[in-house]
């Protein structure tokens, strides 16, 4: 038995980091930008975009847990997949050549890591997001499936305990849904809409991403929560088409608010 007696009071060490300061500024600007939104929206937009649940009231957390929607407030592969799909869907319609499209996608991933903080779940999502960028830039699922498998094996070799992590499994399945179903389901959604709607292709992809991610992760979510209810299924089904627009509006707010607070506050309303 040993007793450790401190000689002096502990001091909090502060690290001077430009990236950390930029992250703090972006997150704080997002919180300020959503101040005028309705109570629940004010809490959900930062949670969706960067996993910031500091504004989430207790009753809303309980309601999300009951309805099986707590995954919306956690940074995962599906969050990054929505952002990447929207960006890549726009990039493919620009003069940017294919090799540079990958660079743009990787830049989005780096910005996401800085703002959402390099936590284990974020880094796993980033690794799989990079694979999704390759797959989407080449326009076929075959480009991403072998890379996804190799990445999973590589990460498990580095840290075998990831095999017991629900976050690891959910992130892997979300990326698999992106690779396999994002574009086919996006095109199917556009075909199902009235001809006069004439939405751009990226809109179908943006709507298909959360649906595909939920379909792939639902079996694991059941194991994680220990139960499933008709309320949870219906709630997620109704929320799925709204997750992508809210996430994209929140991401745009995060980029604009630090430089133009008034414009950022206006953009935040697009996520409601």
PDB file of C-alpha atoms in Angstrom:
ATOM      1  CA  UNK A   1       0.000   0.000   0.000  1.00  0.00           C
ATOM      2  CA  UNK A   2       1.268   3.475  -0.907  1.00  0.00           C
ATOM      3  CA  UNK A   3       0.067   6.981  -0.220  1.00  0.00           C
ATOM      4  CA  UNK A   4       0.726   9.807  -2.682  1.00  0.00           C
ATOM      5  CA  UNK A   5       0.650  13.307  -1.207  1.00  0.00           C
ATOM      6  CA  UNK A   6       0.847  16.243  -3.656  1.00  0.00           C
ATOM      7  CA  UNK A   7       3.243  18.982  -2.655  1.00  0.00           C
ATOM      8  CA  UNK A   8       1.492  21.789  -4.538  1.00  0.00           C
ATOM      9  CA  UNK A   9      -1.946  22.418  -6.051  1.00  0.00           C
ATOM     10  CA  UNK A  10      -2.463  21.132  -9.585  1.00  0.00           C
ATOM     11  CA  UNK A  11      -2.311  23.592 -12.457  1.00  0.00           C
ATOM     12  CA  UNK A  12      -4.141  23.330 -15.769  1.00  0.00           C
ATOM     13  CA  UNK A  13      -1.689  23.427 -18.638  1.00  0.00           C
ATOM     14  CA  UNK A  14      -2.759  25.414 -21.692  1.00  0.00           C
ATOM     15  CA  UNK A  15      -1.557  24.467 -25.148  1.00  0.00           C
ATOM     16  CA  UNK A  16      -1.140  27.194 -27.730  1.00  0.00           C
ATOM     17  CA  UNK A  17      -2.415  25.677 -30.950  1.00  0.00           C
ATOM     18  CA  UNK A  18      -3.664  27.544 -33.989  1.00  0.00           C
ATOM     19  CA  UNK A  19      -5.807  24.578 -35.045  1.00  0.00           C
ATOM     20  CA  UNK A  20      -7.326  24.211 -31.573  1.00  0.00           C
ATOM     21  CA  UNK A  21      -8.052  27.932 -31.470  1.00  0.00           C
ATOM     22  CA  UNK A  22      -9.712  27.739 -34.893  1.00  0.00           C
ATOM     23  CA  UNK A  23     -11.794  24.782 -33.724  1.00  0.00           C
ATOM     24  CA  UNK A  24     -12.895  26.606 -30.574  1.00  0.00           C
ATOM     25  CA  UNK A  25     -13.829  29.675 -32.577  1.00  0.00           C
ATOM     26  CA  UNK A  26     -15.862  27.689 -35.116  1.00  0.00           C
ATOM     27  CA  UNK A  27     -17.745  25.750 -32.439  1.00  0.00           C
ATOM     28  CA  UNK A  28     -18.452  28.873 -30.381  1.00  0.00           C
ATOM     29  CA  UNK A  29     -19.587  30.778 -33.481  1.00  0.00           C
ATOM     30  CA  UNK A  30     -21.985  27.947 -34.294  1.00  0.00           C
ATOM     31  CA  UNK A  31     -23.480  28.069 -30.801  1.00  0.00           C
ATOM     32  CA  UNK A  32     -23.939  31.839 -31.080  1.00  0.00           C
ATOM     33  CA  UNK A  33     -25.460  31.548 -34.566  1.00  0.00           C
ATOM     34  CA  UNK A  34     -28.192  29.157 -33.393  1.00  0.00           C
ATOM     35  CA  UNK A  35     -29.182  31.195 -30.330  1.00  0.00           C
ATOM     36  CA  UNK A  36     -32.363  32.534 -31.969  1.00  0.00           C
ATOM     37  CA  UNK A  37     -33.545  29.144 -33.247  1.00  0.00           C
ATOM     38  CA  UNK A  38     -36.354  27.223 -31.526  1.00  0.00           C
ATOM     39  CA  UNK A  39     -35.252  25.408 -28.376  1.00  0.00           C
ATOM     40  CA  UNK A  40     -34.873  21.924 -29.834  1.00  0.00           C
ATOM     41  CA  UNK A  41     -33.341  23.095 -33.104  1.00  0.00           C
ATOM     42  CA  UNK A  42     -30.835  25.186 -31.155  1.00  0.00           C
ATOM     43  CA  UNK A  43     -29.617  22.001 -29.488  1.00  0.00           C
ATOM     44  CA  UNK A  44     -29.800  19.614 -32.437  1.00  0.00           C
ATOM     45  CA  UNK A  45     -27.951  21.608 -35.106  1.00  0.00           C
ATOM     46  CA  UNK A  46     -24.578  21.709 -33.261  1.00  0.00           C
ATOM     47  CA  UNK A  47     -25.063  18.083 -32.206  1.00  0.00           C
ATOM     48  CA  UNK A  48     -25.661  16.983 -35.784  1.00  0.00           C
ATOM     49  CA  UNK A  49     -22.709  18.839 -37.252  1.00  0.00           C
ATOM     50  CA  UNK A  50     -19.898  18.583 -34.687  1.00  0.00           C
ATOM     51  CA  UNK A  51     -21.328  16.411 -31.899  1.00  0.00           C
ATOM     52  CA  UNK A  52     -21.635  19.395 -29.541  1.00  0.00           C
ATOM     53  CA  UNK A  53     -24.377  18.460 -27.055  1.00  0.00           C
ATOM     54  CA  UNK A  54     -23.709  21.292 -24.598  1.00  0.00           C
ATOM     55  CA  UNK A  55     -27.001  22.977 -25.557  1.00  0.00           C
ATOM     56  CA  UNK A  56     -29.115  19.810 -25.372  1.00  0.00           C
ATOM     57  CA  UNK A  57     -31.635  19.924 -22.474  1.00  0.00           C
ATOM     58  CA  UNK A  58     -32.272  16.837 -20.385  1.00  0.00           C
ATOM     59  CA  UNK A  59     -35.832  16.306 -21.561  1.00  0.00           C
ATOM     60  CA  UNK A  60     -34.733  16.374 -25.217  1.00  0.00           C
ATOM     61  CA  UNK A  61     -32.001  13.816 -24.490  1.00  0.00           C
ATOM     62  CA  UNK A  62     -34.570  11.565 -22.819  1.00  0.00           C
ATOM     63  CA  UNK A  63     -36.975  11.952 -25.755  1.00  0.00           C
ATOM     64  CA  UNK A  64     -34.257  11.078 -28.263  1.00  0.00           C
ATOM     65  CA  UNK A  65     -33.294   8.040 -26.219  1.00  0.00           C
ATOM     66  CA  UNK A  66     -36.906   6.862 -26.080  1.00  0.00           C
ATOM     67  CA  UNK A  67     -37.407   7.371 -29.812  1.00  0.00           C
ATOM     68  CA  UNK A  68     -34.132   5.656 -30.693  1.00  0.00           C
ATOM     69  CA  UNK A  69     -32.555   8.758 -32.208  1.00  0.00           C
ATOM     70  CA  UNK A  70     -29.571   9.357 -29.929  1.00  0.00           C
ATOM     71  CA  UNK A  71     -27.248   8.507 -32.815  1.00  0.00           C
ATOM     72  CA  UNK A  72     -28.089  11.871 -34.376  1.00  0.00           C
ATOM     73  CA  UNK A  73     -26.167  13.703 -31.651  1.00  0.00           C
ATOM     74  CA  UNK A  74     -22.969  11.660 -32.015  1.00  0.00           C
ATOM     75  CA  UNK A  75     -20.290  12.331 -34.623  1.00  0.00           C
ATOM     76  CA  UNK A  76     -20.051   9.269 -36.830  1.00  0.00           C
ATOM     77  CA  UNK A  77     -19.365   8.152 -40.362  1.00  0.00           C
ATOM     78  CA  UNK A  78     -22.860   9.121 -41.437  1.00  0.00           C
ATOM     79  CA  UNK A  79     -22.265  12.786 -40.490  1.00  0.00           C
ATOM     80  CA  UNK A  80     -19.132  12.951 -42.579  1.00  0.00           C
ATOM     81  CA  UNK A  81     -20.735  10.903 -45.349  1.00  0.00           C
ATOM     82  CA  UNK A  82     -23.469  13.517 -45.752  1.00  0.00           C
ATOM     83  CA  UNK A  83     -20.938  16.322 -46.071  1.00  0.00           C
ATOM     84  CA  UNK A  84     -18.676  14.422 -48.430  1.00  0.00           C
ATOM     85  CA  UNK A  85     -21.502  13.275 -50.661  1.00  0.00           C
ATOM     86  CA  UNK A  86     -22.848  16.811 -51.025  1.00  0.00           C
ATOM     87  CA  UNK A  87     -19.404  18.240 -51.791  1.00  0.00           C
ATOM     88  CA  UNK A  88     -18.424  15.485 -54.216  1.00  0.00           C
ATOM     89  CA  UNK A  89     -21.812  15.618 -55.952  1.00  0.00           C
ATOM     90  CA  UNK A  90     -21.173  19.305 -56.671  1.00  0.00           C
ATOM     91  CA  UNK A  91     -17.525  18.821 -57.606  1.00  0.00           C
ATOM     92  CA  UNK A  92     -18.267  16.214 -60.290  1.00  0.00           C
ATOM     93  CA  UNK A  93     -20.269  18.866 -62.160  1.00  0.00           C
ATOM     94  CA  UNK A  94     -17.351  21.325 -62.202  1.00  0.00           C
ATOM     95  CA  UNK A  95     -14.274  21.463 -64.470  1.00  0.00           C
ATOM     96  CA  UNK A  96     -12.161  20.044 -61.616  1.00  0.00           C
ATOM     97  CA  UNK A  97     -10.377  16.939 -62.881  1.00  0.00           C
ATOM     98  CA  UNK A  98     -10.796  13.570 -61.204  1.00  0.00           C
ATOM     99  CA  UNK A  99      -7.440  13.475 -59.312  1.00  0.00           C
ATOM    100  CA  UNK A 100      -8.160  16.902 -57.816  1.00  0.00           C
ATOM    101  CA  UNK A 101     -11.622  15.817 -56.724  1.00  0.00           C
ATOM    102  CA  UNK A 102      -9.971  13.463 -54.266  1.00  0.00           C
ATOM    103  CA  UNK A 103      -7.897  16.377 -52.942  1.00  0.00           C
ATOM    104  CA  UNK A 104     -11.060  18.418 -52.386  1.00  0.00           C
ATOM    105  CA  UNK A 105     -12.678  15.508 -50.542  1.00  0.00           C
ATOM    106  CA  UNK A 106      -9.623  15.014 -48.338  1.00  0.00           C
ATOM    107  CA  UNK A 107      -9.597  18.739 -47.550  1.00  0.00           C
ATOM    108  CA  UNK A 108     -13.207  18.460 -46.365  1.00  0.00           C
ATOM    109  CA  UNK A 109     -12.149  15.577 -44.104  1.00  0.00           C
ATOM    110  CA  UNK A 110      -9.297  17.618 -42.608  1.00  0.00           C
ATOM    111  CA  UNK A 111     -11.622  20.550 -41.852  1.00  0.00           C
ATOM    112  CA  UNK A 112     -14.126  18.128 -40.315  1.00  0.00           C
ATOM    113  CA  UNK A 113     -11.431  16.657 -38.038  1.00  0.00           C
ATOM    114  CA  UNK A 114     -10.306  20.109 -36.883  1.00  0.00           C
ATOM    115  CA  UNK A 115     -13.822  21.330 -36.048  1.00  0.00           C
ATOM    116  CA  UNK A 116     -15.225  18.079 -34.608  1.00  0.00           C
ATOM    117  CA  UNK A 117     -11.951  17.378 -32.734  1.00  0.00           C
ATOM    118  CA  UNK A 118      -9.706  14.349 -33.432  1.00  0.00           C
ATOM    119  CA  UNK A 119     -11.513  11.923 -31.141  1.00  0.00           C
ATOM    120  CA  UNK A 120     -11.355   8.171 -31.911  1.00  0.00           C
ATOM    121  CA  UNK A 121     -14.827   8.107 -33.476  1.00  0.00           C
ATOM    122  CA  UNK A 122     -13.977  11.133 -35.619  1.00  0.00           C
ATOM    123  CA  UNK A 123     -10.703   9.616 -36.807  1.00  0.00           C
ATOM    124  CA  UNK A 124     -12.419   6.342 -37.701  1.00  0.00           C
ATOM    125  CA  UNK A 125     -15.069   8.266 -39.600  1.00  0.00           C
ATOM    126  CA  UNK A 126     -12.348  10.215 -41.389  1.00  0.00           C
ATOM    127  CA  UNK A 127     -10.534   7.047 -42.445  1.00  0.00           C
ATOM    128  CA  UNK A 128     -13.684   5.606 -43.934  1.00  0.00           C
ATOM    129  CA  UNK A 129     -14.646   8.941 -45.425  1.00  0.00           C
ATOM    130  CA  UNK A 130     -11.401   8.964 -47.357  1.00  0.00           C
ATOM    131  CA  UNK A 131     -12.375   5.603 -48.823  1.00  0.00           C
ATOM    132  CA  UNK A 132     -15.777   6.962 -49.753  1.00  0.00           C
ATOM    133  CA  UNK A 133     -14.110   9.865 -51.567  1.00  0.00           C
ATOM    134  CA  UNK A 134     -12.148   7.418 -53.698  1.00  0.00           C
ATOM    135  CA  UNK A 135     -15.239   5.376 -54.450  1.00  0.00           C
ATOM    136  CA  UNK A 136     -17.398   8.364 -55.394  1.00  0.00           C
ATOM    137  CA  UNK A 137     -14.677  10.016 -57.461  1.00  0.00           C
ATOM    138  CA  UNK A 138     -14.330   6.862 -59.554  1.00  0.00           C
ATOM    139  CA  UNK A 139     -18.089   6.472 -59.798  1.00  0.00           C
ATOM    140  CA  UNK A 140     -18.294   2.802 -58.855  1.00  0.00           C
ATOM    141  CA  UNK A 141     -18.628   0.828 -55.638  1.00  0.00           C
ATOM    142  CA  UNK A 142     -15.839  -1.573 -56.623  1.00  0.00           C
ATOM    143  CA  UNK A 143     -13.308   1.212 -55.999  1.00  0.00           C
ATOM    144  CA  UNK A 144     -14.290   1.459 -52.358  1.00  0.00           C
ATOM    145  CA  UNK A 145     -15.113  -2.064 -51.198  1.00  0.00           C
ATOM    146  CA  UNK A 146     -11.546  -3.462 -51.249  1.00  0.00           C
ATOM    147  CA  UNK A 147     -10.219  -0.266 -49.683  1.00  0.00           C
ATOM    148  CA  UNK A 148     -12.838  -0.397 -46.926  1.00  0.00           C
ATOM    149  CA  UNK A 149     -11.946  -4.002 -46.156  1.00  0.00           C
ATOM    150  CA  UNK A 150      -8.232  -3.209 -46.075  1.00  0.00           C
ATOM    151  CA  UNK A 151      -8.791  -0.231 -43.782  1.00  0.00           C
ATOM    152  CA  UNK A 152     -10.847  -2.301 -41.340  1.00  0.00           C
ATOM    153  CA  UNK A 153      -8.160  -4.993 -41.227  1.00  0.00           C
ATOM    154  CA  UNK A 154      -5.428  -2.366 -40.789  1.00  0.00           C
ATOM    155  CA  UNK A 155      -7.210  -0.585 -37.922  1.00  0.00           C
ATOM    156  CA  UNK A 156      -7.985  -3.870 -36.176  1.00  0.00           C
ATOM    157  CA  UNK A 157      -4.350  -4.879 -36.488  1.00  0.00           C
ATOM    158  CA  UNK A 158      -3.322  -1.629 -34.806  1.00  0.00           C
ATOM    159  CA  UNK A 159      -5.993  -1.854 -32.112  1.00  0.00           C
ATOM    160  CA  UNK A 160      -7.748  -5.247 -31.816  1.00  0.00           C
ATOM    161  CA  UNK A 161     -10.031  -3.863 -29.100  1.00  0.00           C
ATOM    162  CA  UNK A 162     -11.849  -1.910 -31.806  1.00  0.00           C
ATOM    163  CA  UNK A 163     -13.618  -5.182 -32.608  1.00  0.00           C
ATOM    164  CA  UNK A 164     -15.634  -4.643 -29.402  1.00  0.00           C
ATOM    165  CA  UNK A 165     -16.477  -1.017 -30.184  1.00  0.00           C
ATOM    166  CA  UNK A 166     -20.009  -0.240 -31.314  1.00  0.00           C
ATOM    167  CA  UNK A 167     -18.725   3.026 -32.752  1.00  0.00           C
ATOM    168  CA  UNK A 168     -16.254   1.156 -34.938  1.00  0.00           C
ATOM    169  CA  UNK A 169     -18.950  -1.172 -36.263  1.00  0.00           C
ATOM    170  CA  UNK A 170     -21.465   1.615 -36.834  1.00  0.00           C
ATOM    171  CA  UNK A 171     -18.897   3.738 -38.645  1.00  0.00           C
ATOM    172  CA  UNK A 172     -17.879   0.811 -40.851  1.00  0.00           C
ATOM    173  CA  UNK A 173     -21.468  -0.023 -41.752  1.00  0.00           C
ATOM    174  CA  UNK A 174     -22.326   3.612 -42.454  1.00  0.00           C
ATOM    175  CA  UNK A 175     -19.444   3.824 -44.918  1.00  0.00           C
ATOM    176  CA  UNK A 176     -20.489   0.550 -46.510  1.00  0.00           C
ATOM    177  CA  UNK A 177     -23.960   1.986 -46.999  1.00  0.00           C
ATOM    178  CA  UNK A 178     -22.403   5.042 -48.651  1.00  0.00           C
ATOM    179  CA  UNK A 179     -20.395   2.923 -51.064  1.00  0.00           C
ATOM    180  CA  UNK A 180     -23.146   0.488 -51.984  1.00  0.00           C
ATOM    181  CA  UNK A 181     -26.374   2.451 -51.892  1.00  0.00           C
ATOM    182  CA  UNK A 182     -25.766   6.229 -51.999  1.00  0.00           C
ATOM    183  CA  UNK A 183     -25.926   6.693 -55.763  1.00  0.00           C
ATOM    184  CA  UNK A 184     -28.388   3.908 -56.700  1.00  0.00           C
ATOM    185  CA  UNK A 185     -30.866   4.993 -54.037  1.00  0.00           C
ATOM    186  CA  UNK A 186     -30.336   8.661 -54.887  1.00  0.00           C
ATOM    187  CA  UNK A 187     -31.235   8.009 -58.511  1.00  0.00           C
ATOM    188  CA  UNK A 188     -34.230   5.915 -57.448  1.00  0.00           C
ATOM    189  CA  UNK A 189     -35.479   8.804 -55.290  1.00  0.00           C
ATOM    190  CA  UNK A 190     -35.213  11.205 -58.226  1.00  0.00           C
ATOM    191  CA  UNK A 191     -37.068   8.791 -60.504  1.00  0.00           C
ATOM    192  CA  UNK A 192     -39.853   8.469 -57.951  1.00  0.00           C
ATOM    193  CA  UNK A 193     -40.399  12.229 -57.797  1.00  0.00           C
ATOM    194  CA  UNK A 194     -42.731  14.002 -60.242  1.00  0.00           C
ATOM    195  CA  UNK A 195     -41.033  14.956 -63.487  1.00  0.00           C
ATOM    196  CA  UNK A 196     -41.757  18.633 -62.922  1.00  0.00           C
ATOM    197  CA  UNK A 197     -39.717  18.615 -59.706  1.00  0.00           C
ATOM    198  CA  UNK A 198     -36.456  18.306 -61.698  1.00  0.00           C
ATOM    199  CA  UNK A 199     -34.122  18.229 -58.714  1.00  0.00           C
ATOM    200  CA  UNK A 200     -30.370  18.030 -59.370  1.00  0.00           C
ATOM    201  CA  UNK A 201     -28.650  14.668 -58.990  1.00  0.00           C
ATOM    202  CA  UNK A 202     -26.828  15.732 -55.831  1.00  0.00           C
ATOM    203  CA  UNK A 203     -30.178  16.320 -54.107  1.00  0.00           C
ATOM    204  CA  UNK A 204     -31.090  12.664 -54.573  1.00  0.00           C
ATOM    205  CA  UNK A 205     -27.690  11.603 -53.225  1.00  0.00           C
ATOM    206  CA  UNK A 206     -28.060  13.878 -50.200  1.00  0.00           C
ATOM    207  CA  UNK A 207     -31.454  12.365 -49.384  1.00  0.00           C
ATOM    208  CA  UNK A 208     -30.246   8.800 -49.906  1.00  0.00           C
ATOM    209  CA  UNK A 209     -27.221   9.073 -47.592  1.00  0.00           C
ATOM    210  CA  UNK A 210     -29.037   9.121 -44.214  1.00  0.00           C
ATOM    211  CA  UNK A 211     -31.506   6.489 -45.399  1.00  0.00           C
ATOM    212  CA  UNK A 212     -28.717   4.146 -46.487  1.00  0.00           C
ATOM    213  CA  UNK A 213     -26.738   4.764 -43.295  1.00  0.00           C
ATOM    214  CA  UNK A 214     -29.760   4.023 -41.109  1.00  0.00           C
ATOM    215  CA  UNK A 215     -30.641   0.873 -43.035  1.00  0.00           C
ATOM    216  CA  UNK A 216     -27.108  -0.481 -42.650  1.00  0.00           C
ATOM    217  CA  UNK A 217     -26.665   0.414 -38.970  1.00  0.00           C
ATOM    218  CA  UNK A 218     -30.154  -0.469 -37.705  1.00  0.00           C
ATOM    219  CA  UNK A 219     -29.303  -4.104 -36.756  1.00  0.00           C
ATOM    220  CA  UNK A 220     -26.371  -2.935 -34.618  1.00  0.00           C
ATOM    221  CA  UNK A 221     -28.376  -0.109 -33.066  1.00  0.00           C
ATOM    222  CA  UNK A 222     -30.865  -2.733 -31.878  1.00  0.00           C
ATOM    223  CA  UNK A 223     -28.024  -4.599 -30.144  1.00  0.00           C
ATOM    224  CA  UNK A 224     -26.677  -1.379 -28.645  1.00  0.00           C
ATOM    225  CA  UNK A 225     -29.974  -0.190 -27.209  1.00  0.00           C
ATOM    226  CA  UNK A 226     -31.262  -3.637 -26.308  1.00  0.00           C
ATOM    227  CA  UNK A 227     -34.687  -2.985 -27.762  1.00  0.00           C
ATOM    228  CA  UNK A 228     -36.507  -1.610 -30.742  1.00  0.00           C
ATOM    229  CA  UNK A 229     -39.976  -0.134 -30.961  1.00  0.00           C
ATOM    230  CA  UNK A 230     -42.358   0.930 -33.658  1.00  0.00           C
ATOM    231  CA  UNK A 231     -41.894   4.489 -32.433  1.00  0.00           C
ATOM    232  CA  UNK A 232     -38.135   4.303 -33.043  1.00  0.00           C
ATOM    233  CA  UNK A 233     -38.549   2.857 -36.516  1.00  0.00           C
ATOM    234  CA  UNK A 234     -41.160   5.432 -37.504  1.00  0.00           C
ATOM    235  CA  UNK A 235     -39.235   8.322 -35.940  1.00  0.00           C
ATOM    236  CA  UNK A 236     -36.040   7.461 -37.798  1.00  0.00           C
ATOM    237  CA  UNK A 237     -37.932   6.910 -41.025  1.00  0.00           C
ATOM    238  CA  UNK A 238     -39.531  10.351 -40.782  1.00  0.00           C
ATOM    239  CA  UNK A 239     -36.298  12.043 -39.695  1.00  0.00           C
ATOM    240  CA  UNK A 240     -34.017  10.429 -42.290  1.00  0.00           C
ATOM    241  CA  UNK A 241     -34.864  12.770 -45.212  1.00  0.00           C
ATOM    242  CA  UNK A 242     -34.447  15.803 -42.926  1.00  0.00           C
ATOM    243  CA  UNK A 243     -31.059  14.880 -41.474  1.00  0.00           C
ATOM    244  CA  UNK A 244     -29.068  15.709 -44.595  1.00  0.00           C
ATOM    245  CA  UNK A 245     -30.493  19.240 -45.143  1.00  0.00           C
ATOM    246  CA  UNK A 246     -30.098  20.066 -41.448  1.00  0.00           C
ATOM    247  CA  UNK A 247     -26.532  18.759 -41.395  1.00  0.00           C
ATOM    248  CA  UNK A 248     -25.545  20.661 -44.528  1.00  0.00           C
ATOM    249  CA  UNK A 249     -27.152  23.878 -43.257  1.00  0.00           C
ATOM    250  CA  UNK A 250     -25.327  23.469 -39.940  1.00  0.00           C
ATOM    251  CA  UNK A 251     -22.018  22.826 -41.697  1.00  0.00           C
ATOM    252  CA  UNK A 252     -22.465  25.942 -43.833  1.00  0.00           C
ATOM    253  CA  UNK A 253     -23.304  27.923 -40.700  1.00  0.00           C
ATOM    254  CA  UNK A 254     -20.129  26.671 -39.046  1.00  0.00           C
ATOM    255  CA  UNK A 255     -18.026  27.899 -41.971  1.00  0.00           C
ATOM    256  CA  UNK A 256     -19.760  31.276 -42.338  1.00  0.00           C
ATOM    257  CA  UNK A 257     -20.463  32.308 -38.729  1.00  0.00           C
ATOM    258  CA  UNK A 258     -16.846  32.910 -37.596  1.00  0.00           C
ATOM    259  CA  UNK A 259     -16.386  35.524 -40.337  1.00  0.00           C
ATOM    260  CA  UNK A 260     -19.932  36.839 -40.875  1.00  0.00           C
ATOM    261  CA  UNK A 261     -21.955  36.306 -37.656  1.00  0.00           C
ATOM    262  CA  UNK A 262     -25.152  37.930 -38.965  1.00  0.00           C
ATOM    263  CA  UNK A 263     -25.115  35.875 -42.161  1.00  0.00           C
ATOM    264  CA  UNK A 264     -24.323  32.749 -40.143  1.00  0.00           C
ATOM    265  CA  UNK A 265     -27.356  33.360 -37.928  1.00  0.00           C
ATOM    266  CA  UNK A 266     -29.531  33.612 -41.055  1.00  0.00           C
ATOM    267  CA  UNK A 267     -28.061  30.467 -42.626  1.00  0.00           C
ATOM    268  CA  UNK A 268     -28.729  28.562 -39.390  1.00  0.00           C
ATOM    269  CA  UNK A 269     -32.471  28.920 -39.995  1.00  0.00           C
ATOM    270  CA  UNK A 270     -32.098  26.738 -43.112  1.00  0.00           C
ATOM    271  CA  UNK A 271     -31.511  23.794 -40.788  1.00  0.00           C
ATOM    272  CA  UNK A 272     -34.838  24.182 -38.974  1.00  0.00           C
TER     273      UNK A 272
END
